Every structure is written in structure tokens, then in C-alpha cells.
Amino acid sequence: MKTWSRFALGFCLLAACTAAVVWALNLRDEVDVKTTAAFAPSDSLIARGAYLARAGNCVACHTARGGPSYAGGLGIATPFGTVFTSNLTPDANTGIGSWSSAHFWRALHNGRSKSGRLLYPAFPYTSYTQVTREDSDAMFAFLRSQPAVNQPNQPNTLGFPFNTQAALAVWRALYFKPGVYQPDAGRSAEWNRGAYLVGGLGHCSACHSPRDALGGTKQSLALAGGLIPMQNWYAPSLASKDEAGVSHWDREHIVKLLRNGVAPGASVSGPMAEVVLRSTQYLSQPDLEAMAQYLKELPGSIPRPEAPPAARMAGTSFNPEKSAKLYEQHCAQCHGDKGEGVANAYPPLAGNRAVTMASTENLVQMVLGGGFPPATAGNPRPFGMPPFVLVLDDSEVAALVSHIRTAWGNQAGAITPLEVNRIRASQAH
């Protein structure tokens, strides 16, 4: 009890000191906001802002299911409670109709609202801080051109102390440093453009980076892969050849995956399918090529050591004959007797990194829930996979997935029914 009391006292003192610094910075920002010149957007600026808003996939979070675009109200579940997205339409009372371009810039760059209140990092200002003022103004012009929707923002449902500005101030002191993207003079203009899109508007690290107990990420582990909180989808490492690294891919194939959702031997699913559906398929060819070049040149991670066969089967009740029978009954018709897949329809399972990587969350999610790649101009009628959540029990799913991960030369491990049950339970919520 004494240890907890000392911890609580220390936290409160740190929070108070940090909040005082933040309050002082807010005063300085208010001066900057008040001296901002009038904002008069042109049609070309609005069009540019529409493109940038798509690059940032703003509509995905700021639109509730069945609700008006950009009017907010979507609940984003976090380990600390639910954060509801805000109304970005130009309604003067409930949206950003009374905001200036400087207020909007401060939200992106500093993670603060019009009043100076600290915003929760469910809004990925840790990435958006890299966005330039020019691009911020263009996005603001686009949002101000949208139909105004009178829809009050819903209060967040976070537990104490995470619902306090003091706690946010501490979190920001640990994990956030504002800063517009600075081009690397030693790199090409194309590479720098790709770095800006991936690290800033694309906010790829928000999903593709591991998070600690406080929900923070380290720059040194950016894009190294991580489990998306509360969703139980794993965003694979973009630097590892064992997961989703593309340093050995042709640029053309990377561009196809981002634009069409499918590429030779690969397709997107889960949360990434939504990113392609709402965002990357609409990006220009030069921007997609810039992102591809940046991703190709990411520093590689250390290859994952391969466990011996006995270790890969340890703790499981893997029955090869039963597992093979399940695959023949439910999967072979589409994915082939030897996991070879069907070109332009069903992805191969033999040698597929989505099958063999250490994390099994995505594979189990697909077996249970099924899914489709996104419908895009380059792949307007994607072939999908039916859900087996009501067809196979936990033991059968574990057996099926274990077969896929160990057959046809795949060198991954078997999984247990308990692992399947954990993921099934998360889908029920």
C-alpha cells in the first residue's frame, strides 16, 4: 500500500509539472492563433485538400457507420476505454466551423484542440505532426467545403486517470515531440516524398509498430510490426522479409498491392483492406511509386531464427491426418491440393508469409471471419473467403491452421485450440 501511495504521489507531481509546461505552451499558441491572417481557399486548394484527406484516410475514423461523412461519432476502442471521433464538418456549434486554419494546424501539429485542450493520441497526431502547414491548410479548406452537420461530439468513456489532461500531459512528455518532416538531403526527392507519406499522412506506424503498456511507441521500432489494440489483428513488420518487408519486391508489385489490394502472390485483408479501399487506391502513380521506393529501402530487421520441428509442435495435439482431411474438405477447392492457389483469384498458401510468420492472429481471424480484398478499379470483383466461425470448432480451426503452417514446405509452428478460443472471443466483442 505504501509503494502504491508513493507511486501515486510521484505520478501526480510529474503530471502537475508537465501540465504547467503545457499550459504555458498553450498561451503561446493562442497568440499565434489570434494573429493568423484571414483564410480564403481557392478551388485548387480545396481539390488538393480532398486528395490529402484521402491520403490520410480521415473519413474512415471521422464517420460513424451509416452516419454523415466527417461528422464523427465513431467509437475507437482502446485498452483504456473508448474514444469517440470528433465532428470535422464546418458546423459552427458542433464541428470546426468556428476554427481557423491555425487552429486546425495546431491540432495536426501539436495535438491540441481549438481551446488548447490536449487531444487523445487515438487521433494520430504523433504522425500528423510531420504534415506541412501548406498541406494542413489545404485539408482545412477541403473540410470547410463539406456540408455542415449539426452533430454534437460524444464524450469519451475513459477510466481514471486516463481521462485527465494531466495524464495526457505525462504521456506526451514520454512519447510525443512535435516536428514537421525534414527532408533527408542524402536521399532522392522521390524517397523523401515516400517517407513523408508513409510517416506523416499515411500514419502507417500507428498500426505497424509495437506499443507498450501505456500505448506508446518508440521511434526505433517504427514499422517493426505490432498487434493492433483491441482488434486482435497483427500489422506485420514492414522491415522484415519474414513478415511484410518488400525490399526484395519489384516496385511495380508494391504499387499494385497499394493500388489494387492484390499483387502476384499477395493480397491485403483485415484493417489493411480498408486502408486500400478508402485511401491508397486513390493516390497518384508518382505518390505510390514514392511510397514503394521508401518501403523498399527500409532497413531490414534481423531474420527470425527458425525453431526445430519438435519445438514447433511442442504443447499442441497436432494430428497430421485429421488436419489434412480438414484442409481437403474446406480449403483445397480454392487454394489447391498443395496450397498453390489460383492466380488472380485465391492466394497461394505454400510459402505465403501471412501463413508462416510467427504471429497467427491474422490467419485465425481469416478462417473464423472470412473476408474479401478491397474492391478497387484494378480489382473490381475480388474473390473472397467465407467465414468458418459457425462451421469449425476451436480444435478443428487449430488443426486446420496447423496443417497450413506445416505443409508444402512451410516451416511454421502448430497452434493450440486455446489460441483459437482467445481470438474467437475477441471477435464476439
Short mmCIF file of C-alpha atoms in Angstrom, two decimals, residues 100-358:
data_model
loop_
_atom_site.label_atom_id
_atom_site.label_comp_id
_atom_site.label_asym_id
_atom_site.label_seq_id
_atom_site.Cartn_x
_atom_site.Cartn_y
_atom_site.Cartn_z
CA SER A 100 -9.27 28.99 -38.20
CA SER A 101 -6.65 27.30 -40.35
CA ALA A 102 -4.22 27.90 -37.48
CA HIS A 103 -6.48 26.02 -35.07
CA PHE A 104 -6.56 23.07 -37.48
CA TRP A 105 -2.79 23.22 -37.96
CA ARG A 106 -2.31 23.12 -34.20
CA ALA A 107 -4.50 20.01 -33.95
CA LEU A 108 -2.38 18.20 -36.53
CA HIS A 109 0.99 19.55 -35.47
CA ASN A 110 0.64 19.81 -31.68
CA GLY A 111 -2.30 17.54 -30.86
CA ARG A 112 -4.41 20.30 -29.30
CA SER A 113 -7.97 21.40 -29.95
CA LYS A 114 -9.13 24.94 -30.64
CA SER A 115 -9.23 25.70 -26.92
CA GLY A 116 -5.76 24.27 -26.38
CA ARG A 117 -7.10 21.11 -24.73
CA LEU A 118 -4.80 18.13 -25.25
CA LEU A 119 -6.16 15.56 -27.70
CA TYR A 120 -6.01 11.82 -27.19
CA PRO A 121 -3.47 10.02 -29.40
CA ALA A 122 -6.21 7.83 -30.86
CA PHE A 123 -6.09 10.81 -33.23
CA PRO A 124 -2.61 10.03 -34.60
CA TYR A 125 -1.05 13.46 -34.22
CA THR A 126 2.20 11.68 -33.34
CA SER A 127 2.34 11.04 -37.11
CA TYR A 128 0.37 14.04 -38.38
CA THR A 129 2.83 16.41 -36.72
CA GLN A 130 5.04 15.76 -39.76
CA VAL A 131 2.45 17.31 -42.11
CA THR A 132 3.48 20.68 -43.54
CA ARG A 133 1.48 23.85 -42.87
CA GLU A 134 0.67 24.11 -46.59
CA ASP A 135 -0.86 20.62 -46.64
CA SER A 136 -2.69 21.30 -43.38
CA ASP A 137 -4.25 24.45 -44.88
CA ALA A 138 -5.34 22.51 -47.96
CA MET A 139 -7.02 19.82 -45.85
CA PHE A 140 -8.73 22.51 -43.77
CA ALA A 141 -10.02 24.16 -46.95
CA PHE A 142 -11.49 20.85 -48.11
CA LEU A 143 -13.17 20.12 -44.78
CA ARG A 144 -14.64 23.63 -44.67
CA SER A 145 -16.16 22.98 -48.11
CA GLN A 146 -18.14 19.96 -46.88
CA PRO A 147 -21.82 20.11 -45.85
CA ALA A 148 -22.19 21.29 -42.26
CA VAL A 149 -23.69 18.65 -39.96
CA ASN A 150 -25.03 19.55 -36.53
CA GLN A 151 -23.89 16.54 -34.53
CA PRO A 152 -22.51 17.07 -31.02
CA ASN A 153 -19.37 15.19 -30.15
CA GLN A 154 -19.86 12.22 -27.85
CA PRO A 155 -17.97 12.18 -24.55
CA ASN A 156 -15.15 9.67 -24.30
CA THR A 157 -15.50 6.79 -21.85
CA LEU A 158 -12.01 6.52 -20.40
CA GLY A 159 -11.25 5.43 -16.86
CA PHE A 160 -9.26 7.41 -14.31
CA PRO A 161 -6.53 8.65 -14.56
CA PHE A 162 -6.53 8.26 -18.36
CA ASN A 163 -9.45 10.69 -18.67
CA THR A 164 -7.42 13.58 -17.26
CA GLN A 165 -5.41 16.25 -19.02
CA ALA A 166 -2.61 15.69 -16.51
CA ALA A 167 -2.25 12.06 -17.58
CA LEU A 168 -2.20 13.14 -21.22
CA ALA A 169 0.50 15.68 -20.46
CA VAL A 170 2.65 12.96 -18.92
CA TRP A 171 2.04 10.64 -21.88
CA ARG A 172 3.04 13.37 -24.33
CA ALA A 173 6.19 14.11 -22.35
CA LEU A 174 7.15 10.46 -22.75
CA TYR A 175 6.13 9.79 -26.34
CA PHE A 176 5.48 12.93 -28.36
CA LYS A 177 7.69 15.59 -29.88
CA PRO A 178 6.15 17.96 -32.47
CA GLY A 179 8.08 18.36 -35.69
CA VAL A 180 7.36 18.87 -39.39
CA TYR A 181 9.04 16.33 -41.68
CA GLN A 182 12.56 17.40 -42.59
CA PRO A 183 13.80 16.02 -45.93
CA ASP A 184 16.94 13.92 -45.89
CA ALA A 185 19.43 15.72 -48.12
CA GLY A 186 21.24 12.46 -48.78
CA ARG A 187 18.14 10.85 -50.32
CA SER A 188 16.24 11.42 -53.55
CA ALA A 189 13.19 13.65 -53.78
CA GLU A 190 11.12 10.54 -54.50
CA TRP A 191 12.34 8.75 -51.37
CA ASN A 192 11.62 11.84 -49.26
CA ARG A 193 8.12 12.08 -50.67
CA GLY A 194 7.54 8.44 -49.79
CA ALA A 195 8.90 8.94 -46.28
CA TYR A 196 6.58 11.93 -45.82
CA LEU A 197 3.50 10.00 -46.95
CA VAL A 198 4.27 6.81 -45.01
CA GLY A 199 5.38 8.55 -41.82
CA GLY A 200 3.01 11.53 -41.88
CA LEU A 201 -0.37 11.46 -43.59
CA GLY A 202 -0.34 7.69 -44.04
CA HIS A 203 0.41 7.26 -40.30
CA CYS A 204 1.48 3.69 -41.05
CA SER A 205 3.39 3.41 -37.78
CA ALA A 206 0.12 3.82 -35.85
CA CYS A 207 -0.64 0.18 -36.66
CA HIS A 208 2.68 -1.29 -37.82
CA SER A 209 4.62 -0.54 -34.62
CA PRO A 210 4.61 -2.34 -31.25
CA ARG A 211 3.06 -0.50 -28.31
CA ASP A 212 3.94 -0.69 -24.64
CA ALA A 213 1.61 -0.85 -21.63
CA LEU A 214 0.84 2.88 -21.89
CA GLY A 215 0.06 2.70 -25.60
CA GLY A 216 3.27 4.44 -26.64
CA THR A 217 5.64 3.55 -29.46
CA LYS A 218 9.36 4.02 -29.87
CA GLN A 219 10.78 5.60 -33.00
CA SER A 220 13.48 2.94 -33.08
CA LEU A 221 10.75 0.30 -33.54
CA ALA A 222 8.62 2.20 -36.05
CA LEU A 223 7.13 -0.13 -38.68
CA ALA A 224 8.56 -3.18 -36.86
CA GLY A 225 5.10 -4.78 -36.59
CA GLY A 226 2.59 -4.83 -33.78
CA LEU A 227 -0.76 -6.13 -32.60
CA ILE A 228 -3.50 -3.56 -33.21
CA PRO A 229 -5.02 -2.85 -29.77
CA MET A 230 -8.50 -4.30 -29.16
CA GLN A 231 -8.77 -5.69 -32.70
CA ASN A 232 -6.51 -8.73 -32.50
CA TRP A 233 -5.19 -8.14 -35.98
CA TYR A 234 -1.43 -8.10 -36.32
CA ALA A 235 0.05 -5.36 -38.52
CA PRO A 236 3.17 -7.12 -39.80
CA SER A 237 6.64 -5.65 -39.83
CA LEU A 238 7.33 -3.62 -42.97
CA ALA A 239 11.06 -4.15 -42.48
CA SER A 240 11.19 -7.93 -42.07
CA LYS A 241 11.31 -10.33 -45.01
CA ASP A 242 9.66 -12.87 -42.70
CA GLU A 243 6.57 -10.68 -42.45
CA ALA A 244 5.70 -7.83 -44.85
CA GLY A 245 9.05 -6.36 -45.85
CA VAL A 246 9.25 -5.61 -49.57
CA SER A 247 12.93 -4.84 -50.10
CA HIS A 248 13.13 -7.85 -52.43
CA TRP A 249 9.96 -6.97 -54.39
CA ASP A 250 9.75 -5.18 -57.73
CA ARG A 251 8.43 -1.65 -57.26
CA GLU A 252 5.66 -2.44 -59.69
CA HIS A 253 4.32 -5.15 -57.39
CA ILE A 254 4.38 -2.87 -54.34
CA VAL A 255 2.44 -0.24 -56.27
CA LYS A 256 -0.09 -2.86 -57.39
CA LEU A 257 -0.67 -4.01 -53.82
CA LEU A 258 -1.27 -0.45 -52.60
CA ARG A 259 -3.45 0.48 -55.56
CA ASN A 260 -5.37 -2.74 -56.26
CA GLY A 261 -5.19 -4.63 -52.98
CA VAL A 262 -3.67 -7.60 -54.80
CA ALA A 263 -0.28 -8.33 -56.33
CA PRO A 264 1.41 -11.50 -57.57
CA GLY A 265 1.27 -13.94 -54.67
CA ALA A 266 -0.14 -11.40 -52.19
CA SER A 267 -3.34 -9.67 -51.15
CA VAL A 268 -4.43 -7.37 -48.32
CA SER A 269 -7.03 -8.27 -45.72
CA GLY A 270 -8.44 -7.07 -42.42
CA PRO A 271 -7.74 -3.43 -41.49
CA MET A 272 -5.31 -3.02 -44.40
CA ALA A 273 -8.08 -3.85 -46.85
CA GLU A 274 -9.95 -0.79 -45.57
CA VAL A 275 -6.85 1.38 -45.99
CA VAL A 276 -6.59 0.38 -49.65
CA LEU A 277 -10.36 0.70 -50.16
CA ARG A 278 -10.64 4.22 -48.76
CA SER A 279 -7.17 5.65 -49.27
CA THR A 280 -4.24 4.25 -51.22
CA GLN A 281 -6.16 3.16 -54.32
CA TYR A 282 -6.85 6.85 -54.98
CA LEU A 283 -3.27 8.05 -54.71
CA SER A 284 -1.41 9.19 -57.79
CA GLN A 285 1.07 6.96 -59.57
CA PRO A 286 4.05 9.15 -58.55
CA ASP A 287 2.99 9.07 -54.89
CA LEU A 288 2.51 5.30 -54.93
CA GLU A 289 5.91 4.86 -56.53
CA ALA A 290 7.45 7.15 -53.92
CA MET A 291 5.93 5.09 -51.11
CA ALA A 292 7.12 1.91 -52.80
CA GLN A 293 10.66 3.24 -53.04
CA TYR A 294 10.69 4.27 -49.40
CA LEU A 295 9.36 0.89 -48.28
CA LYS A 296 11.92 -0.93 -50.41
CA GLU A 297 14.75 0.94 -48.72
CA LEU A 298 13.63 0.41 -45.12
CA PRO A 299 16.47 -1.06 -43.04
CA GLY A 300 15.93 -4.80 -42.74
CA SER A 301 15.38 -6.48 -39.39
CA ILE A 302 17.29 -9.48 -38.10
CA PRO A 303 15.82 -12.68 -39.63
CA ARG A 304 13.71 -14.72 -37.23
CA PRO A 305 15.59 -17.84 -36.06
CA GLU A 306 13.89 -21.00 -37.21
CA ALA A 307 12.78 -23.32 -34.43
CA PRO A 308 13.42 -27.06 -34.78
CA PRO A 309 10.38 -29.22 -35.72
CA ALA A 310 9.99 -30.59 -32.18
CA ALA A 311 9.82 -27.08 -30.73
CA ARG A 312 7.26 -26.01 -33.33
CA MET A 313 4.91 -28.81 -32.25
CA ALA A 314 5.51 -28.53 -28.50
CA GLY A 315 2.35 -28.09 -26.43
CA THR A 316 -0.03 -28.97 -29.28
CA SER A 317 -2.11 -32.03 -30.07
CA PHE A 318 -1.39 -31.78 -33.79
CA ASN A 319 -2.76 -34.73 -35.77
CA PRO A 320 -1.42 -34.55 -39.36
CA GLU A 321 -4.01 -36.91 -40.84
CA LYS A 322 -7.01 -35.15 -39.26
CA SER A 323 -5.61 -31.74 -40.21
CA ALA A 324 -5.02 -32.75 -43.83
CA LYS A 325 -8.57 -34.08 -44.06
CA LEU A 326 -10.00 -30.79 -42.81
CA TYR A 327 -7.97 -28.89 -45.41
CA GLU A 328 -9.14 -31.20 -48.18
CA GLN A 329 -12.77 -30.76 -47.12
CA HIS A 330 -12.86 -26.99 -46.62
CA CYS A 331 -9.92 -25.34 -48.43
CA ALA A 332 -8.43 -27.36 -51.30
CA GLN A 333 -11.16 -26.43 -53.78
CA CYS A 334 -9.96 -22.82 -53.81
CA HIS A 335 -6.37 -22.90 -52.53
CA GLY A 336 -5.33 -26.12 -54.31
CA ASP A 337 -4.32 -29.58 -53.12
CA LYS A 338 -0.77 -28.38 -52.50
CA GLY A 339 -1.58 -24.84 -51.38
CA GLU A 340 -0.64 -23.44 -54.78
CA GLY A 341 -3.65 -21.12 -55.02
CA VAL A 342 -5.24 -19.78 -58.20
CA ALA A 343 -3.68 -16.82 -59.98
CA ASN A 344 -5.76 -13.62 -59.80
CA ALA A 345 -8.27 -15.29 -57.51
CA TYR A 346 -7.10 -17.18 -54.43
CA PRO A 347 -3.69 -16.57 -52.84
CA PRO A 348 -1.21 -19.44 -52.50
CA LEU A 349 -0.69 -20.80 -49.01
CA ALA A 350 2.57 -22.57 -49.72
CA GLY A 351 5.40 -20.16 -48.93
CA ASN A 352 2.97 -17.38 -48.03
CA ARG A 353 4.45 -15.11 -45.33
CA ALA A 354 0.99 -14.35 -43.94
CA VAL A 355 0.79 -18.07 -43.18
CA THR A 356 4.29 -18.69 -41.85
CA MET A 357 5.06 -15.57 -39.78
CA ALA A 358 5.30 -16.00 -36.03
#
